[in-house]
Structure formats: structure tokens, C-alpha cells
Amino acid sequence: MAWYQGPSRITVTAVEGRYPQRAVVTVRGAAPVEVPGEVGAVHVVEAASWQLDLEHRDQGEWYPNILAVQGRWEEVRGVPTQVVHSRNRDHDGDRRDRNLVLRIERVAPAGDGPSVATGPAAPLRTSAGAASGGTVPAPAPGVRTTVSGAAARPVTSTGTWSG
């Protein structure tokens, strides 16, 4: 779907429809990470660049959603934020793009202080210190949180915020 630049937090804000949904985050040099299509699921990407794909499952197989609409980057409470709406299939008379809706927020890179994105959930973050025995905060109760990150070469991104 789209390449993004920089550390970001992805939050699933809405899921609607009869097919299971997921977002897939791919960081060059690392295995893809699935963000489940469950409202409230959070994933923090700590990489220089990464790809986001939106998919639905039909008869046991995952397929790309046919449409993903990336909203404009806007500042929400001082945080660069983008909303992405998707549609998994075209159905007669149904043109709403709401099968999977994500909020993407820019965050400060690990080690640069606290995240600039704030919200009700405190996403799990990993860093070299955490991987070697440092402490990692627990996610908020009832919130599924995942993290991906790897050294990646910067590339041009259709998701770059220029504010």
C-alpha cells in the first residue's frame, strides 16, 4: 500500500464488515508484523521507514483490500496524525471505506525522550536496552500492543508528514 517514514504508532479505531481484517507492517530486513483488526489494537513501529498493507481474510486466505484512502496529515493536540480508511471489496450500493480504519501518529524515536503521541494506551516500546535486559513498560489492560523495529534505509514515502 504505502511506505512511511519514521517511528509511528498505529491504532485500530474501527472495524466493520463480514471479513476479518488486519494491517501488516513490513520493515526492510525484518519479518512482517500483523496488527490484528481489533478495535484498540496498537502497534508501535520504531524504524526509519516501513510499509503498511491492509488485508482481509476470505475462505482462509489473506487478500489485499482493494482500496485504502490516506487522509491528510493533521496536527491533533500537537501530534502529526493521519487516518487511513479501507474497503476490502466492492459491494453493490456500498461505497463506504470503513472495513478497517487506522490512526497513525508520529512518535519520537526511542531514546529521544517520551513519545510525542499521547493517548489512553501506553504502547509497549522496545529498544536495544530493553532487548538486553532493560525494563519494558506493560501495555494498558485490555489493549493488544505489538512493536516492530529494525535498522532500515530511508526511502521516499507517500506517507511522509511535512509540517
PDB file of C-alpha atoms in Angstrom:
ATOM      1  CA  MET A   1       0.000   0.000   0.000  1.00  0.00           C
ATOM      2  CA  ALA A   2       2.253   2.818   1.212  1.00  0.00           C
ATOM      3  CA  TRP A   3       5.687   3.485   2.602  1.00  0.00           C
ATOM      4  CA  TYR A   4       6.016   5.635   5.718  1.00  0.00           C
ATOM      5  CA  GLN A   5       8.977   7.426   7.254  1.00  0.00           C
ATOM      6  CA  GLY A   6       9.926   7.355  10.902  1.00  0.00           C
ATOM      7  CA  PRO A   7       8.697   5.953  14.189  1.00  0.00           C
ATOM      8  CA  SER A   8       4.916   5.836  14.408  1.00  0.00           C
ATOM      9  CA  ARG A   9       2.059   4.430  16.450  1.00  0.00           C
ATOM     10  CA  ILE A  10      -0.744   2.621  14.608  1.00  0.00           C
ATOM     11  CA  THR A  11      -4.097   2.286  16.379  1.00  0.00           C
ATOM     12  CA  VAL A  12      -7.081   0.362  15.012  1.00  0.00           C
ATOM     13  CA  THR A  13     -10.048   2.711  15.519  1.00  0.00           C
ATOM     14  CA  ALA A  14     -12.837   0.896  13.650  1.00  0.00           C
ATOM     15  CA  VAL A  15     -13.527  -2.442  12.006  1.00  0.00           C
ATOM     16  CA  GLU A  16     -16.723  -3.191  10.145  1.00  0.00           C
ATOM     17  CA  GLY A  17     -17.795  -5.875   7.729  1.00  0.00           C
ATOM     18  CA  ARG A  18     -18.067  -9.604   7.428  1.00  0.00           C
ATOM     19  CA  TYR A  19     -14.410 -10.393   6.694  1.00  0.00           C
ATOM     20  CA  PRO A  20     -11.635 -10.458   9.326  1.00  0.00           C
ATOM     21  CA  GLN A  21      -9.211  -7.565   8.806  1.00  0.00           C
ATOM     22  CA  ARG A  22      -5.545  -6.914   9.556  1.00  0.00           C
ATOM     23  CA  ALA A  23      -2.781  -4.438   8.874  1.00  0.00           C
ATOM     24  CA  VAL A  24       0.674  -5.741   8.023  1.00  0.00           C
ATOM     25  CA  VAL A  25       3.773  -3.710   8.859  1.00  0.00           C
ATOM     26  CA  THR A  26       6.941  -4.543   6.969  1.00  0.00           C
ATOM     27  CA  VAL A  27      10.340  -3.136   7.920  1.00  0.00           C
ATOM     28  CA  ARG A  28      13.126  -3.855   5.438  1.00  0.00           C
ATOM     29  CA  GLY A  29      15.295  -6.649   6.843  1.00  0.00           C
ATOM     30  CA  ALA A  30      12.692  -7.854   9.369  1.00  0.00           C
ATOM     31  CA  ALA A  31       9.761 -10.241   9.294  1.00  0.00           C
ATOM     32  CA  PRO A  32       6.343  -8.664   8.609  1.00  0.00           C
ATOM     33  CA  VAL A  33       4.245  -7.997  11.725  1.00  0.00           C
ATOM     34  CA  GLU A  34       0.476  -8.440  11.821  1.00  0.00           C
ATOM     35  CA  VAL A  35      -1.647  -5.812  13.561  1.00  0.00           C
ATOM     36  CA  PRO A  36      -4.952  -7.563  14.266  1.00  0.00           C
ATOM     37  CA  GLY A  37      -8.127  -5.935  13.008  1.00  0.00           C
ATOM     38  CA  GLU A  38      -9.454  -5.443  16.529  1.00  0.00           C
ATOM     39  CA  VAL A  39     -10.578  -2.029  17.741  1.00  0.00           C
ATOM     40  CA  GLY A  40      -7.998  -0.737  20.207  1.00  0.00           C
ATOM     41  CA  ALA A  41      -5.079  -2.821  18.902  1.00  0.00           C
ATOM     42  CA  VAL A  42      -1.901  -0.719  18.961  1.00  0.00           C
ATOM     43  CA  HIS A  43       1.404  -1.244  17.191  1.00  0.00           C
ATOM     44  CA  VAL A  44       4.496   0.948  17.548  1.00  0.00           C
ATOM     45  CA  VAL A  45       6.910   0.985  14.617  1.00  0.00           C
ATOM     46  CA  GLU A  46      10.418   2.127  15.563  1.00  0.00           C
ATOM     47  CA  ALA A  47      12.082   2.178  12.157  1.00  0.00           C
ATOM     48  CA  ALA A  48      13.384   4.771   9.709  1.00  0.00           C
ATOM     49  CA  SER A  49      10.999   3.528   7.017  1.00  0.00           C
ATOM     50  CA  TRP A  50       8.266   0.915   6.833  1.00  0.00           C
ATOM     51  CA  GLN A  51       5.454  -0.332   4.632  1.00  0.00           C
ATOM     52  CA  LEU A  52       1.792  -0.643   5.617  1.00  0.00           C
ATOM     53  CA  ASP A  53      -0.581  -3.084   3.877  1.00  0.00           C
ATOM     54  CA  LEU A  54      -4.263  -3.634   4.705  1.00  0.00           C
ATOM     55  CA  GLU A  55      -5.800  -7.063   4.170  1.00  0.00           C
ATOM     56  CA  HIS A  56      -8.939  -9.136   4.704  1.00  0.00           C
ATOM     57  CA  ARG A  57      -9.383 -12.901   5.054  1.00  0.00           C
ATOM     58  CA  ASP A  58     -11.783 -14.803   2.829  1.00  0.00           C
ATOM     59  CA  GLN A  59     -12.067 -18.602   2.909  1.00  0.00           C
ATOM     60  CA  GLY A  60      -8.887 -18.920   4.957  1.00  0.00           C
ATOM     61  CA  GLU A  61      -6.677 -16.780   2.682  1.00  0.00           C
ATOM     62  CA  TRP A  62      -5.473 -13.178   3.206  1.00  0.00           C
ATOM     63  CA  TYR A  63      -6.054 -10.752   0.312  1.00  0.00           C
ATOM     64  CA  PRO A  64      -5.138  -7.072  -0.109  1.00  0.00           C
ATOM     65  CA  ASN A  65      -8.006  -4.661   0.469  1.00  0.00           C
ATOM     66  CA  ILE A  66      -8.997  -3.077  -2.846  1.00  0.00           C
ATOM     67  CA  LEU A  67      -8.859   0.484  -1.563  1.00  0.00           C
ATOM     68  CA  ALA A  68      -7.037   2.410   1.136  1.00  0.00           C
ATOM     69  CA  VAL A  69      -7.619   6.126   1.463  1.00  0.00           C
ATOM     70  CA  GLN A  70      -4.887   8.012   3.304  1.00  0.00           C
ATOM     71  CA  GLY A  71      -6.197  11.169   4.921  1.00  0.00           C
ATOM     72  CA  ARG A  72      -4.136  14.338   5.134  1.00  0.00           C
ATOM     73  CA  TRP A  73      -1.577  14.652   7.906  1.00  0.00           C
ATOM     74  CA  GLU A  74      -3.018  16.946  10.564  1.00  0.00           C
ATOM     75  CA  GLU A  75      -1.831  18.036  13.975  1.00  0.00           C
ATOM     76  CA  VAL A  76      -4.062  16.690  16.727  1.00  0.00           C
ATOM     77  CA  ARG A  77      -3.074  18.001  20.169  1.00  0.00           C
ATOM     78  CA  GLY A  78       0.364  18.768  18.743  1.00  0.00           C
ATOM     79  CA  VAL A  79       0.853  15.298  17.237  1.00  0.00           C
ATOM     80  CA  PRO A  80       1.101  14.709  13.454  1.00  0.00           C
ATOM     81  CA  THR A  81      -1.774  12.300  12.767  1.00  0.00           C
ATOM     82  CA  GLN A  82      -3.202  10.565   9.706  1.00  0.00           C
ATOM     83  CA  VAL A  83      -6.380   8.486   9.373  1.00  0.00           C
ATOM     84  CA  VAL A  84      -6.443   5.607   6.876  1.00  0.00           C
ATOM     85  CA  HIS A  85      -9.788   4.119   5.734  1.00  0.00           C
ATOM     86  CA  SER A  86     -10.024   0.953   3.669  1.00  0.00           C
ATOM     87  CA  ARG A  87     -12.508  -1.147   1.754  1.00  0.00           C
ATOM     88  CA  ASN A  88     -11.908  -4.860   1.330  1.00  0.00           C
ATOM     89  CA  ARG A  89     -14.293  -5.441  -1.602  1.00  0.00           C
ATOM     90  CA  ASP A  90     -16.769  -3.573  -3.761  1.00  0.00           C
ATOM     91  CA  HIS A  91     -20.366  -4.429  -2.962  1.00  0.00           C
ATOM     92  CA  ASP A  92     -23.367  -3.090  -4.887  1.00  0.00           C
ATOM     93  CA  GLY A  93     -24.588   0.107  -3.256  1.00  0.00           C
ATOM     94  CA  ASP A  94     -21.917   0.137  -0.537  1.00  0.00           C
ATOM     95  CA  ARG A  95     -19.163   2.662  -1.162  1.00  0.00           C
ATOM     96  CA  ARG A  96     -18.177   3.446   2.434  1.00  0.00           C
ATOM     97  CA  ASP A  97     -14.482   2.936   3.135  1.00  0.00           C
ATOM     98  CA  ARG A  98     -14.684   1.667   6.691  1.00  0.00           C
ATOM     99  CA  ASN A  99     -13.788  -2.032   6.749  1.00  0.00           C
ATOM    100  CA  LEU A 100     -10.551  -1.202   8.581  1.00  0.00           C
ATOM    101  CA  VAL A 101      -9.811   2.278   9.933  1.00  0.00           C
ATOM    102  CA  LEU A 102      -6.412   3.165  11.397  1.00  0.00           C
ATOM    103  CA  ARG A 103      -4.967   6.221  13.116  1.00  0.00           C
ATOM    104  CA  ILE A 104      -1.243   6.738  12.515  1.00  0.00           C
ATOM    105  CA  GLU A 105       0.629   9.081  14.859  1.00  0.00           C
ATOM    106  CA  ARG A 106       4.269  10.172  14.638  1.00  0.00           C
ATOM    107  CA  VAL A 107       6.269   9.388  17.759  1.00  0.00           C
ATOM    108  CA  ALA A 108       9.722  10.360  18.974  1.00  0.00           C
ATOM    109  CA  PRO A 109      12.413   7.758  18.208  1.00  0.00           C
ATOM    110  CA  ALA A 110      13.403   5.501  21.108  1.00  0.00           C
ATOM    111  CA  GLY A 111      15.959   7.193  23.316  1.00  0.00           C
ATOM    112  CA  ASP A 112      14.789  10.705  22.336  1.00  0.00           C
ATOM    113  CA  GLY A 113      12.566  11.078  25.376  1.00  0.00           C
ATOM    114  CA  PRO A 114       8.891  10.253  25.671  1.00  0.00           C
ATOM    115  CA  SER A 115       6.669   9.780  22.689  1.00  0.00           C
ATOM    116  CA  VAL A 116       5.080  12.942  21.344  1.00  0.00           C
ATOM    117  CA  ALA A 117       1.906  10.974  20.676  1.00  0.00           C
ATOM    118  CA  THR A 118      -0.243  10.736  23.747  1.00  0.00           C
ATOM    119  CA  GLY A 119      -3.383   8.760  24.314  1.00  0.00           C
ATOM    120  CA  PRO A 120      -5.172   6.437  26.690  1.00  0.00           C
ATOM    121  CA  ALA A 121      -2.971   3.428  25.938  1.00  0.00           C
ATOM    122  CA  ALA A 122       0.725   3.337  26.790  1.00  0.00           C
ATOM    123  CA  PRO A 123       2.156   1.242  23.941  1.00  0.00           C
ATOM    124  CA  LEU A 124       4.891  -1.253  24.586  1.00  0.00           C
ATOM    125  CA  ARG A 125       8.224   0.014  23.256  1.00  0.00           C
ATOM    126  CA  THR A 126      11.400  -1.893  22.652  1.00  0.00           C
ATOM    127  CA  SER A 127      14.935  -0.649  22.273  1.00  0.00           C
ATOM    128  CA  ALA A 128      18.425  -2.084  22.469  1.00  0.00           C
ATOM    129  CA  GLY A 129      18.344  -1.532  26.239  1.00  0.00           C
ATOM    130  CA  ALA A 130      15.074  -3.416  26.622  1.00  0.00           C
ATOM    131  CA  ALA A 131      16.313  -6.297  24.490  1.00  0.00           C
ATOM    132  CA  SER A 132      19.397  -6.646  26.664  1.00  0.00           C
ATOM    133  CA  GLY A 133      17.626  -6.764  29.988  1.00  0.00           C
ATOM    134  CA  GLY A 134      16.246  -3.232  30.330  1.00  0.00           C
ATOM    135  CA  THR A 135      12.710  -2.668  31.518  1.00  0.00           C
ATOM    136  CA  VAL A 136       9.769  -2.517  29.159  1.00  0.00           C
ATOM    137  CA  PRO A 137       6.511  -0.972  30.394  1.00  0.00           C
ATOM    138  CA  ALA A 138       3.475  -3.218  30.355  1.00  0.00           C
ATOM    139  CA  PRO A 139       0.642  -2.337  27.984  1.00  0.00           C
ATOM    140  CA  ALA A 140      -2.600  -0.942  29.354  1.00  0.00           C
ATOM    141  CA  PRO A 141      -5.104  -3.627  30.444  1.00  0.00           C
ATOM    142  CA  GLY A 142      -7.268  -4.887  27.585  1.00  0.00           C
ATOM    143  CA  VAL A 143      -5.092  -3.317  24.875  1.00  0.00           C
ATOM    144  CA  ARG A 144      -3.221  -5.586  22.485  1.00  0.00           C
ATOM    145  CA  THR A 145       0.105  -3.971  21.729  1.00  0.00           C
ATOM    146  CA  THR A 146       2.927  -5.022  19.434  1.00  0.00           C
ATOM    147  CA  VAL A 147       6.206  -3.427  18.360  1.00  0.00           C
ATOM    148  CA  SER A 148       8.445  -3.703  15.321  1.00  0.00           C
ATOM    149  CA  GLY A 149      11.727  -2.072  14.578  1.00  0.00           C
ATOM    150  CA  ALA A 150      14.919  -2.644  12.701  1.00  0.00           C
ATOM    151  CA  ALA A 151      17.639  -0.618  11.093  1.00  0.00           C
ATOM    152  CA  ALA A 152      16.273   0.356   7.726  1.00  0.00           C
ATOM    153  CA  ARG A 153      17.464   2.587   4.922  1.00  0.00           C
ATOM    154  CA  PRO A 154      15.305   5.675   4.391  1.00  0.00           C
ATOM    155  CA  VAL A 155      13.207   5.722   1.227  1.00  0.00           C
ATOM    156  CA  THR A 156      10.746   8.180  -0.223  1.00  0.00           C
ATOM    157  CA  SER A 157       7.347   7.812   1.372  1.00  0.00           C
ATOM    158  CA  THR A 158       3.859   8.660   0.256  1.00  0.00           C
ATOM    159  CA  GLY A 159       3.062   8.838   3.962  1.00  0.00           C
ATOM    160  CA  THR A 160       5.644  11.480   4.888  1.00  0.00           C
ATOM    161  CA  TRP A 161       4.348  14.305   7.051  1.00  0.00           C
ATOM    162  CA  SER A 162       5.748  17.662   6.143  1.00  0.00           C
ATOM    163  CA  GLY A 163       4.653  20.010   8.877  1.00  0.00           C
TER     164      GLY A 163
END
